[in-house]
Coordinates of C-alpha atoms in Angstrom, one line a residue:
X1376 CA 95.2 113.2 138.0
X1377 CA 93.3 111.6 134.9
X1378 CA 94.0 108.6 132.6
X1379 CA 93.4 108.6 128.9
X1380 CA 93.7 105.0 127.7
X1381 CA 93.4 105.5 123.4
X1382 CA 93.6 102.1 121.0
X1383 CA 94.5 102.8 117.7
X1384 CA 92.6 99.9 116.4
X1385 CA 94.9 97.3 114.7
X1386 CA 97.7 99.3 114.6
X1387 CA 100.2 96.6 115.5
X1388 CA 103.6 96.5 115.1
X1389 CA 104.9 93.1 114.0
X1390 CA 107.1 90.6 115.8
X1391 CA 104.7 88.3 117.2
X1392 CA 106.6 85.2 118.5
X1393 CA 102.9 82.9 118.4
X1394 CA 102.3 84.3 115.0
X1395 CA 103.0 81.5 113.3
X1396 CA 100.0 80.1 114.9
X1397 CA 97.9 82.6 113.1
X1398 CA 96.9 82.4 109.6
X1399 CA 95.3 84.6 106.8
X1400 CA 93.8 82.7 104.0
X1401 CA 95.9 79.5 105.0
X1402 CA 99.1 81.9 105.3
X1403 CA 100.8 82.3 108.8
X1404 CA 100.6 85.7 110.5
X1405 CA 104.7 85.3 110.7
X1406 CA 106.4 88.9 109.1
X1407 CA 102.8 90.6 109.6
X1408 CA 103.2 94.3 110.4
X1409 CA 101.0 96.6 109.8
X1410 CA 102.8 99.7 110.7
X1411 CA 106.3 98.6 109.6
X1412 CA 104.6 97.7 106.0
X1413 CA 103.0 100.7 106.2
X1414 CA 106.1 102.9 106.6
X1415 CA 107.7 100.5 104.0
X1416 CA 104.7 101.2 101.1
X1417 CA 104.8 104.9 101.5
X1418 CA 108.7 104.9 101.2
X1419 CA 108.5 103.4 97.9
X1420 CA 105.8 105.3 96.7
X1421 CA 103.0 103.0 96.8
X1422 CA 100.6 104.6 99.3
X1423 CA 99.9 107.7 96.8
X1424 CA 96.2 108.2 96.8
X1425 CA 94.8 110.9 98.4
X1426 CA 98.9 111.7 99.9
X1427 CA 102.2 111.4 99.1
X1428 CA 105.4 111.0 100.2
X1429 CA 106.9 109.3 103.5
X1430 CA 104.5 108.6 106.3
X1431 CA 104.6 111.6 108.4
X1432 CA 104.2 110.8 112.0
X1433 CA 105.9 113.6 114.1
X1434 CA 103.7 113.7 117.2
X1435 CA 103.5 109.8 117.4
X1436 CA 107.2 109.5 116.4
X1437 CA 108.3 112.4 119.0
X1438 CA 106.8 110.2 121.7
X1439 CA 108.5 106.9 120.6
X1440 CA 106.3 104.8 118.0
X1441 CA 109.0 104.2 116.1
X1442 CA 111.3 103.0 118.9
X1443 CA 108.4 100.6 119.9
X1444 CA 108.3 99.4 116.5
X1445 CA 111.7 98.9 116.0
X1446 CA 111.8 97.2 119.2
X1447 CA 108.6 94.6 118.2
X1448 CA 109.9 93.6 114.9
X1449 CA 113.9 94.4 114.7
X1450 CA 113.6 97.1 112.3
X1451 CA 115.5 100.3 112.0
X1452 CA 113.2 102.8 111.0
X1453 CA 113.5 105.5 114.3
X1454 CA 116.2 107.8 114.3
X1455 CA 118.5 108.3 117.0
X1456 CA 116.7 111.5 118.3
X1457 CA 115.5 110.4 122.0
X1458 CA 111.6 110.2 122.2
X1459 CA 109.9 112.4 125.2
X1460 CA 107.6 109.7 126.2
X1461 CA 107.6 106.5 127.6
X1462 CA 107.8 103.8 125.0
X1463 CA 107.5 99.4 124.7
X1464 CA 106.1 97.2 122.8
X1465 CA 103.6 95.0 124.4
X1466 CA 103.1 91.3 123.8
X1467 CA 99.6 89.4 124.1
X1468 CA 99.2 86.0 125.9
X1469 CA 95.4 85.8 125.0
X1470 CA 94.3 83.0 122.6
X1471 CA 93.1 85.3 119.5
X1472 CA 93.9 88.3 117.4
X1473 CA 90.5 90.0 117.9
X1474 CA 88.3 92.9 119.5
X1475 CA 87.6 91.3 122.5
X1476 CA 90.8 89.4 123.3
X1477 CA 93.2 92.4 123.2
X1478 CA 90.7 94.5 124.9
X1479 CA 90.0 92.6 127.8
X1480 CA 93.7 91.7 127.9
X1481 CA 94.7 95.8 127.6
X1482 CA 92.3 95.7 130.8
X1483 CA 93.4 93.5 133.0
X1484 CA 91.7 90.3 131.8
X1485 CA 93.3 87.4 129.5
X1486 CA 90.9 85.4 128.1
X1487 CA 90.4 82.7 130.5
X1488 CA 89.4 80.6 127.6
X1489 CA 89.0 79.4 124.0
X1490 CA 87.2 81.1 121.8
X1491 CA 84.7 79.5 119.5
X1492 CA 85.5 79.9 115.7
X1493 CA 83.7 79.3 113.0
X1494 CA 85.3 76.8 110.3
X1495 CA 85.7 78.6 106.9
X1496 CA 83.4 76.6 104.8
X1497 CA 79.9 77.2 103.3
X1498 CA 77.7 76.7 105.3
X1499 CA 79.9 78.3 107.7
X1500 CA 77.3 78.2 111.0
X1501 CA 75.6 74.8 112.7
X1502 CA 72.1 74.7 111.2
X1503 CA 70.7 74.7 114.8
X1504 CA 72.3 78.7 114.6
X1505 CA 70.8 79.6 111.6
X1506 CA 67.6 78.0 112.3
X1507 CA 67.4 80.0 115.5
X1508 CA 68.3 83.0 113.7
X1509 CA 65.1 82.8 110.8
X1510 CA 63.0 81.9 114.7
X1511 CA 64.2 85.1 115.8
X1512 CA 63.4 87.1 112.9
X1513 CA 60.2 85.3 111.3
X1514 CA 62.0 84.6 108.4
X1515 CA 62.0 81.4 106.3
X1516 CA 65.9 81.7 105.6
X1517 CA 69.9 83.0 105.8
X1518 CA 71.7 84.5 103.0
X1519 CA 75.6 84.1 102.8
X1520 CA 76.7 81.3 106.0
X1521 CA 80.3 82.0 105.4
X1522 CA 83.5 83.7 106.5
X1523 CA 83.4 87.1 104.1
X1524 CA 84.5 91.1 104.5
X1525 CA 81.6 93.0 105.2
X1526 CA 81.6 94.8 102.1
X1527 CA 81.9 91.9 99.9
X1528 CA 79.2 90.6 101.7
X1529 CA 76.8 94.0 101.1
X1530 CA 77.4 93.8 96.7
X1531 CA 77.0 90.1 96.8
X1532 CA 74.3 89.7 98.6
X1533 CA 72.3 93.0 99.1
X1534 CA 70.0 92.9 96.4
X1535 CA 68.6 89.2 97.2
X1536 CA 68.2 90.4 100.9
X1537 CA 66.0 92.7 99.8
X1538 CA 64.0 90.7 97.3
X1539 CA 63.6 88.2 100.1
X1540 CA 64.0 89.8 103.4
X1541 CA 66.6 87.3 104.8
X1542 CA 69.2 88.4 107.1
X1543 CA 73.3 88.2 105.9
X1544 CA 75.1 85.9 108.6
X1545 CA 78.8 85.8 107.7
X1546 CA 81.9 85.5 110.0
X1547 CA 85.3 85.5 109.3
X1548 CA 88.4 84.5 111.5
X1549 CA 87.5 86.4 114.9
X1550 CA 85.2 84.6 117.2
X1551 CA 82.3 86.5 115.9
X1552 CA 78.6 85.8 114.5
X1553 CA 77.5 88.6 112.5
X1554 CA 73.8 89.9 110.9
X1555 CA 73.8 92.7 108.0
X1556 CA 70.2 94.7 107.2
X1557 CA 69.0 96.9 105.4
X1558 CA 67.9 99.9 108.2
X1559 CA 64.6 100.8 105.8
X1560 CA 63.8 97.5 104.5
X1561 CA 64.5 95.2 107.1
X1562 CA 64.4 97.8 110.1
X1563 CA 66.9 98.5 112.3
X1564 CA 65.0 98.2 115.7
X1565 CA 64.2 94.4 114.3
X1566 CA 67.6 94.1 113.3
X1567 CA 69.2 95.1 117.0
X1568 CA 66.7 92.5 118.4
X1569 CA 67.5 90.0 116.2
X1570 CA 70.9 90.1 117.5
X1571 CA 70.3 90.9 121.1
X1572 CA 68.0 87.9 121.3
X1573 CA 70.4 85.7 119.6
X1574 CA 73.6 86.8 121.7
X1575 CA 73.6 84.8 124.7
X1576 CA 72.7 81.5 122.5
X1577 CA 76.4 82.2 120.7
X1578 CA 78.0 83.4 123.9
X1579 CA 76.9 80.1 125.4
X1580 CA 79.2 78.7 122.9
X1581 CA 82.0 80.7 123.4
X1582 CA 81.4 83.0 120.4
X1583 CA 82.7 86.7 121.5
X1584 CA 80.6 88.6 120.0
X1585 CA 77.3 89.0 117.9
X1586 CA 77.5 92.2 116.1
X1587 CA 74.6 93.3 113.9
X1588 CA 75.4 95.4 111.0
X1589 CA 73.2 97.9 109.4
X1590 CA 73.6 99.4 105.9
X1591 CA 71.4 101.7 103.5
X1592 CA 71.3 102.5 100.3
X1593 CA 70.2 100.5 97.1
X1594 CA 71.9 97.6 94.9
X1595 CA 75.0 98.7 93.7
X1596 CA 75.4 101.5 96.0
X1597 CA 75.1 100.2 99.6
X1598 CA 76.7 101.9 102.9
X1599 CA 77.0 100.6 106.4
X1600 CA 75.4 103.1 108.7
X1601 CA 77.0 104.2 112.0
X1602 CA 73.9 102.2 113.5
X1603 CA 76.4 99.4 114.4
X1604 CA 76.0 97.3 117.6
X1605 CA 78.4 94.7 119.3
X1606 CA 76.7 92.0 121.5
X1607 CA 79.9 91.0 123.5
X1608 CA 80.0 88.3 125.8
X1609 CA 80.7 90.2 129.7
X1610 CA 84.0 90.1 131.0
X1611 CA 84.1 87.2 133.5
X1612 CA 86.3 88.8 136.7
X1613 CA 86.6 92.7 137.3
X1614 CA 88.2 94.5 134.7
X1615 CA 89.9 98.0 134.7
X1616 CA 86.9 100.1 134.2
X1617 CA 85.4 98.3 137.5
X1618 CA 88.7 99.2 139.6
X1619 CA 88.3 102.5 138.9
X1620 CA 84.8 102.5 139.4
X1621 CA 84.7 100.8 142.5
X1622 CA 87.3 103.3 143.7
X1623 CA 84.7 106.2 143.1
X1624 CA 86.0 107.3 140.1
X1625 CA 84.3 108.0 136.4
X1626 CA 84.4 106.2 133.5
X1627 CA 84.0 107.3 129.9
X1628 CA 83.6 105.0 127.2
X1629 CA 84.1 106.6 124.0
X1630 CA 83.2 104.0 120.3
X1631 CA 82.8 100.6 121.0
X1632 CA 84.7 100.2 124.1
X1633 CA 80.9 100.2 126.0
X1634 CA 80.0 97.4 123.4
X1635 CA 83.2 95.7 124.0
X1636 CA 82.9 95.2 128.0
X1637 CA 78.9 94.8 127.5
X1638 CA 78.8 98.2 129.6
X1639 CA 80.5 96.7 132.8
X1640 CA 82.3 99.5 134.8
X1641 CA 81.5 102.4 132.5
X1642 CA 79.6 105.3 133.9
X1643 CA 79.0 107.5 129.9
X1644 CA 79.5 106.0 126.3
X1645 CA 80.0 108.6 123.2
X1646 CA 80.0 107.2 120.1
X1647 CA 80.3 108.1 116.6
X1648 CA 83.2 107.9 113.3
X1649 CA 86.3 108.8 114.0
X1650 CA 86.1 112.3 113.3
X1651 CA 83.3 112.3 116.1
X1652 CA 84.9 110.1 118.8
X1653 CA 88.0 112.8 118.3
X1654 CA 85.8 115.5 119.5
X1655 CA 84.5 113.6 121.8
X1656 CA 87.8 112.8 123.1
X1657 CA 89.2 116.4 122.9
X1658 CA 86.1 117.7 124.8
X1659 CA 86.6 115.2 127.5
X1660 CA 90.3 116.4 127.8
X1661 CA 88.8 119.5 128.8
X1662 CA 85.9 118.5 131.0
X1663 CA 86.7 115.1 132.5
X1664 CA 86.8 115.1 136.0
X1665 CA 90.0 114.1 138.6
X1666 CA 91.0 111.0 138.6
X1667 CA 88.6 109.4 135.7
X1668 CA 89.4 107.0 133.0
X1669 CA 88.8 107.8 129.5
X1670 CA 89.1 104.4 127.1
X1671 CA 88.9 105.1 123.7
X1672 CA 88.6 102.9 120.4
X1673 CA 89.3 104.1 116.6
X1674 CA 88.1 101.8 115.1
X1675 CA 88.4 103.2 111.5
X1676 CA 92.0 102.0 110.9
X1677 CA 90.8 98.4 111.0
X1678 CA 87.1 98.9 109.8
X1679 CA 88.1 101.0 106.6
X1680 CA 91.4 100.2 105.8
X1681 CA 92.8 97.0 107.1
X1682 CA 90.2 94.4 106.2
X1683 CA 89.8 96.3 102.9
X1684 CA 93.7 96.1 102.6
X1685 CA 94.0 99.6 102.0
X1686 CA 97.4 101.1 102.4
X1687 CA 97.0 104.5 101.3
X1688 CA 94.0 105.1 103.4
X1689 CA 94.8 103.4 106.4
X1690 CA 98.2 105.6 105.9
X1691 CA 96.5 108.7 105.5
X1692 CA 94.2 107.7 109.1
X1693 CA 97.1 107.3 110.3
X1694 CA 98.8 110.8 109.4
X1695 CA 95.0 112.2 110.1
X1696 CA 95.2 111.2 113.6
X1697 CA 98.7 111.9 114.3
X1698 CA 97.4 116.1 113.6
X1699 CA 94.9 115.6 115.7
X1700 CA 97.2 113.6 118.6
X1701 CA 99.3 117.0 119.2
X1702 CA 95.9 119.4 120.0
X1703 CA 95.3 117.1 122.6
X1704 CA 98.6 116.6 124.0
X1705 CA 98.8 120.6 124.1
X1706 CA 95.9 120.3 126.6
X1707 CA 96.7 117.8 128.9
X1708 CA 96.8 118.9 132.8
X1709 CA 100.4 118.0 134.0
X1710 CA 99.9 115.1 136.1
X1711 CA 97.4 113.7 133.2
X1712 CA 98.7 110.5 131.9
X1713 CA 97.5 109.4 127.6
X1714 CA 98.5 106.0 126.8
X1715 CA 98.5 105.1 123.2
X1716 CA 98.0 101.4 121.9
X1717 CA 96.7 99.1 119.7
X1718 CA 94.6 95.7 120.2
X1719 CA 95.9 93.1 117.6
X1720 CA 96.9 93.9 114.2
X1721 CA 95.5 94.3 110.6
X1722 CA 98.4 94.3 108.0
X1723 CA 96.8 96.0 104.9
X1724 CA 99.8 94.4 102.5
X1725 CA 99.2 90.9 104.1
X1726 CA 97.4 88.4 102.7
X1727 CA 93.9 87.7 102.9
X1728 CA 91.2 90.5 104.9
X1729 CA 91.3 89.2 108.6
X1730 CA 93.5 90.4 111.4
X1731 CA 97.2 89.8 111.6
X1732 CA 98.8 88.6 114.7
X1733 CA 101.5 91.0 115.9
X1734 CA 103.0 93.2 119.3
X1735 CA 101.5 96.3 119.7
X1736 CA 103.1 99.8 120.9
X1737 CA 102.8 101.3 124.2
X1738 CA 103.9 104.8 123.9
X1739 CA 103.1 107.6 126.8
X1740 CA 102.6 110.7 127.3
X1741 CA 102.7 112.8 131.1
X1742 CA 105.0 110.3 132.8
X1743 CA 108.2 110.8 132.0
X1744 CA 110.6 109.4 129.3
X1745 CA 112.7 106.3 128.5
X1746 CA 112.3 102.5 127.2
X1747 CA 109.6 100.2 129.2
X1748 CA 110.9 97.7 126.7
X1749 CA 108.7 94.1 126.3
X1750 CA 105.6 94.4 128.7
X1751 CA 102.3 92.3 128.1
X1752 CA 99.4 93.8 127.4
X1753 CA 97.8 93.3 131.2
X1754 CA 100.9 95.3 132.3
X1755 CA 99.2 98.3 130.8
X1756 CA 96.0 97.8 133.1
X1757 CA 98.3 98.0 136.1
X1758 CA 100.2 101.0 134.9
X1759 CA 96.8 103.0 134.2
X1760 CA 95.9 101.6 137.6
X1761 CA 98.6 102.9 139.7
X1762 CA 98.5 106.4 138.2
X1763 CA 95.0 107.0 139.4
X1764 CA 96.0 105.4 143.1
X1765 CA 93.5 102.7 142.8
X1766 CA 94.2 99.1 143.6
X1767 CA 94.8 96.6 140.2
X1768 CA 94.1 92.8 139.7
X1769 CA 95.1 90.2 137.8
X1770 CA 98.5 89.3 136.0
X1771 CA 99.9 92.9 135.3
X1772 CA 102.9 94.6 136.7
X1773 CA 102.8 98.6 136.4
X1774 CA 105.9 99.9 134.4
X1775 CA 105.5 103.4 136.4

């Protein structure tokens, strides 16, 4: 008996009922959804590079993602073929559409408190940060101070950081402080100490998560590097990776769920892209042990496509991982249980680049079939929980 807990990360689902709350650019969050505009883009047409047609979910759809959806947002895009998992749409009570928030929500934990955020303004950071920051790193100043995509913030200011050696601090609307460097000319060993050292000043201050951001390459042509590293402030109570390991059990962290819980409750981390962290997840179908968790983040849907607004790509992610979904599902022992969600959502056609307040599906495989309906996202915690026999905290109600 083994859990497999798997975020798609910002795949949401729409329907929201704080979304108006939210805002992108000044815009409220209320209509986002990123699947359901998704679906909607390829219908038409207008996700046509590098695929065509419809968006072709069959495994994802067989379990009930559609159903989920439909259910979130009031659409009417599943047919009336009966799905063979178990399948709901999960609301979020946390304060935040970000990393942290649903993650520590998904396990057990609501945010116990308000995050700090940054106001979108330049400067964007108190000059006691950034003069801690050029402390830290022996430099003489900051490039950027402002909310900015990641990307943007490479071709604007690249070039000067090399000319100069000072570090890119940007934000955006998460609760999150974050340093790009060049891995050659700034070093990446300086650049993870930078933001190690800085990360309990910003936690201090309610600031989730410092995350420092390494990229190569030269002006005009500048990649990230898979050298990223989240700073995350540690989850205040017990979390679902402790019950399980207090219970004796394993814990496999595969991406940035390790950087997420700041390692708390997690026995092995394997990281890597997406196309990595699949083989790392269909090995440990293979070889993880009875009654371990396996908690898994792909993080490209959000990373690559959503903030970059990218329909056709984060379509085609989403068609790429839906092949892979059914190998795995193949393998699964019979009394395994996978558990497919997301952690907020990222509507590519929405405006602005941050994340998009919405519900987010719950759709199971290996424990039988039918509707769970509207759960909150700590009821997944308890579900995963009471599969593996071991005893759950906190808010959630198990839907098994």
């Amino acid at each position: 008996m083994r859990a497999f807990l798997v975020v798609m990360d910002s795949v949401g689902i729409g329907g929201a009922p704080d979304a108006d709350a939210y805002f992108n650019d000044g815009v409220p969050d209320t209509g986002a959804d990123t699947l359901g505009h998704i679906l909607d883009a390829c219908a038409k047409g207008a996700a046509e590079e590098g695929r065509s047609g419809p968006l072709h979910l069959p495994t994802l759809s067989a379990l009930g993602l559609y159903h989920a959806a439909d259910l979130a947002s009031g659409g009417a895009r599943a047919d009336d073929t009966p799905p063979m998992g178990l399948w709901g749409a999960a609301t979020e009570v946390s304060k935040g559409k970000d990393t942290p928030s649903g993650h520590w929500e998904l396990a057990g934990l609501p945010v116990p408190w308000d995050w700090h955020f940054f106001p979108d303004t330049t400067p964007a950071f108190p000059k006691d940060v950034t003069d801690e920051v050029c402390r830290i790193a022996g430099v003489d100043g900051v490039l950027a101070n402002c909310h900015g995509s990641g990307t943007v913030m490479l071709d604007e200011y690249g070039a000067e950081h090399i000319r100069t050696g000072f570090p890119i601090c940007y934000t955006s609307a998460d609760s999150v402080f974050q340093i790009a460097a060049h891995e050659e000319h700034f070093g990446l060993q300086r650049l993870l100490d930078l933001c190690e050292t800085l990360a309990p000043i910003l936690h201090k201050m309610k600031v989730g998560r410092v995350i420092a951001r390494p990229f190569v390459g030269e002006p005009g042509n500048f990649t990230r590097t898979g050298n990223r590293h989240d700073y995350a402030i540690t989850p205040p109570e017990p979390v679902l990776t402790n019950w399980v390991q207090d219970a004796g059990h394993r814990v496999y962290a595969v991406g940035k769920i390790g950087d997420i819980f700041s390692m708390t409750g997690i026995d092995e981390v394997r990281k890597g892209d997406d196309a990595n962290l699949m083989g790392h997840l269909s090995d440990l179908i293979d070889e993880a042990e009875d009654g371990s968790l396996t908690f898994a983040n792909f993080v490209e849907f959000d990373s690559l496509y959503g903030h970059r607004r990218n329909v056709s790509g984060y379509a085609r992610h989403l068609e790429w991982f839906d092949a892979q979904l059914a190998g795995l599902l193949a393998r699964l022992r019979e009394d395994d249980m996978l558990l497919i969600t997301a952690d907020h959502g990222n509507d590519p056609t929405w405006t602005g680049t941050d994340h998009t307040r919405e519900r987010v599906p719950v759709v199971v495989a290996g424990c039988g079939e039918g509707t769970l309906g509207q759960i909150g996202f700590a009821d997944v915690a308890a579900s995963i929980a009471a599969h593996l026999g071991v005893r759950s905290h906190g808010p959630g109600r198990s839907f098994l």
